[in-house]
Amino acid sequence: MEKIRVGFGFDVHRFQTGRDLWLGGIKIPSDKGLLGHSDADVLIHSLCDALLGAANLRDIGFHFPDTGSEFKDIDSKILLKRTMDLIRAKGYTFGNADITVCAEKPRLNPYIPRMKTILSNVMAVDEDDVSIKATTSEKMGYVGREEGVAVYATVLIYR
Ligand SMILES: [Zn+2]
C-alpha cells in the first residue's frame, strides 16, 4: 500500500413538507422530505464529500453544481457512482466508510440494512465496508427541533 488517506464529509438539508424523504439511497415514509436542488439525499452528499476530500478532489458542489439543470432533482446515487469513478480514476481503492446520520424523526434504524445494501451496490464495494449509524440530537438545536437532517461521514481510501 503506497498511500492511505482519510476524508471527512458533512452536509445538512432542511425539511420541507410536500417532498419525498430520500436518505441513503432509499425513499423513507415521512410526512416531509428534504429540500434541495437534487433529491436532497443528505447522507449520500456527505459520503461523496468525504470521498472527494480523501482524494483531494474538491467537493460535491464543485463537480455537480446546483446551478446545473442536469442535476435538478437528480438521483444522488448517480452522483455517488460518478464520485467513485473520480476516486478510481485517480488510482484510489475504497477502504471503508463510517457514516452518522443525525435526525430526530423518523427513526432510521429499520432502514439501515437496506441503505447499506443499496449504497455498497452503487459503489461496487463490500457491504461490510459501509457503516451507517443513526442518532438523534436529544431535541437540541436544528436537528432536535426537526428542522432538518445532518450527516457526518468519514472514509478511508488507499492506493
Ligand atoms: Zn446536500
XYZ file of C-alpha atoms and ligand atoms in Angstrom:
160
model
C 0.000 0.000 0.000
C 1.651 3.172 -1.217
C -0.669 5.648 0.403
C -3.600 5.582 2.848
C -5.867 8.619 3.112
C -8.867 9.642 5.180
C -11.656 12.002 4.193
C -14.401 13.745 6.116
C -17.775 14.953 4.914
C -20.577 16.997 6.436
C -23.907 18.008 4.922
C -27.220 19.307 6.161
C -30.579 19.823 4.452
C -33.750 21.382 5.813
C -37.122 19.659 5.915
C -39.955 20.764 3.677
C -43.477 19.395 3.528
C -44.606 18.016 0.206
C -41.270 16.462 -0.704
C -40.207 12.816 -0.590
C -37.634 11.851 2.010
C -34.611 10.295 0.298
C -31.899 9.078 2.630
C -29.121 6.589 1.980
C -30.444 5.894 -1.497
C -33.929 4.845 -0.403
C -37.271 6.572 -0.035
C -38.426 6.611 3.565
C -42.077 7.082 4.591
C -42.340 10.557 6.147
C -44.751 13.488 6.205
C -41.928 15.748 4.989
C -38.835 15.450 2.838
C -35.584 17.374 2.487
C -35.204 20.499 0.397
C -32.519 20.577 -2.269
C -31.630 21.014 -5.912
C -31.160 17.258 -6.297
C -33.210 14.623 -4.473
C -31.522 16.130 -1.360
C -30.140 12.789 -0.149
C -28.016 14.359 2.572
C -26.423 11.025 3.517
C -25.087 10.421 0.025
C -23.905 14.035 -0.293
C -21.909 13.764 2.927
C -20.397 10.474 1.760
C -19.451 11.999 -1.618
C -17.741 14.919 0.125
C -15.767 12.524 2.333
C -14.660 10.525 -0.716
C -13.697 13.635 -2.676
C -11.886 15.073 0.323
C -9.889 11.880 0.814
C -8.682 12.086 -2.788
C -8.205 15.875 -2.611
C -10.719 16.380 -5.407
C -12.545 19.443 -4.044
C -16.217 18.904 -3.102
C -19.595 17.821 -4.415
C -20.649 21.373 -5.353
C -17.525 21.736 -7.492
C -18.267 18.614 -9.550
C -22.067 18.731 -9.531
C -23.084 22.417 -9.205
C -26.622 23.119 -8.005
C -26.910 25.700 -10.793
C -26.672 22.935 -13.379
C -30.067 21.973 -14.812
C -28.624 18.493 -15.488
C -28.561 17.946 -11.720
C -32.087 19.205 -10.961
C -33.931 16.542 -8.922
C -31.167 14.093 -9.847
C -30.968 10.768 -8.028
C -27.979 11.257 -5.721
C -26.961 7.633 -6.328
C -25.822 8.817 -9.769
C -23.610 11.431 -8.082
C -22.189 8.744 -5.783
C -21.380 6.476 -8.697
C -19.681 9.349 -10.536
C -17.756 10.254 -7.389
C -16.463 6.677 -7.132
C -15.382 6.933 -10.791
C -13.381 10.078 -9.931
C -11.714 8.370 -6.955
C -10.802 5.320 -9.020
C -9.595 7.481 -11.931
C -7.063 8.995 -9.530
C -5.863 5.487 -8.719
C -7.543 5.011 -5.345
C -9.320 1.964 -3.962
C -12.132 2.324 -1.444
C -11.303 1.084 2.040
C -14.329 1.779 4.217
C -16.856 4.425 5.192
C -18.406 5.233 8.544
C -21.457 7.482 8.405
C -23.525 9.018 11.207
C -26.988 10.412 10.461
C -28.411 12.913 12.953
C -32.205 13.074 12.725
C -34.861 13.473 15.368
C -37.538 11.906 13.163
C -38.240 9.497 11.568
C -36.467 6.651 13.367
C -33.997 5.310 10.851
C -32.656 2.100 12.350
C -35.141 -0.168 10.500
C -33.910 1.212 7.160
C -30.161 0.996 7.721
C -29.598 -2.567 6.413
C -31.275 -1.649 3.102
C -29.283 1.603 2.834
C -26.045 -0.367 3.268
C -27.041 -2.851 0.569
C -28.069 -0.145 -1.904
C -25.051 2.099 -1.340
C -22.479 -0.702 -1.457
C -24.039 -1.888 -4.737
C -23.891 1.610 -6.249
C -20.282 1.980 -5.110
C -19.351 -1.580 -6.156
C -17.766 -2.249 -2.768
C -18.186 -4.814 0.007
C -21.305 -4.192 2.082
C -19.295 -4.834 5.236
C -17.150 -1.790 4.387
C -20.082 0.641 4.594
C -21.186 1.500 8.132
C -24.244 3.643 8.756
C -25.313 4.746 12.217
C -28.312 6.822 13.263
C -28.616 9.123 16.233
C -30.833 11.963 17.389
C -29.807 15.354 18.719
C -31.633 14.864 22.045
C -34.146 17.542 20.956
C -31.398 20.219 20.923
C -30.504 22.524 18.045
C -31.881 22.493 14.489
C -31.841 18.720 14.272
C -33.588 18.473 17.635
C -36.280 20.928 16.512
C -36.855 18.686 13.462
C -35.822 21.460 11.086
C -33.518 19.218 9.097
C -31.102 16.317 8.949
C -27.308 16.467 9.347
C -24.874 13.756 8.294
C -21.201 13.225 9.132
C -19.114 10.794 7.086
C -15.553 9.527 7.249
C -13.907 7.354 4.629
C -10.588 5.667 4.074
C -9.128 5.136 0.624
C -5.744 3.808 -0.461
C -3.511 3.127 -3.454
Zn -26.504 18.189 0.070
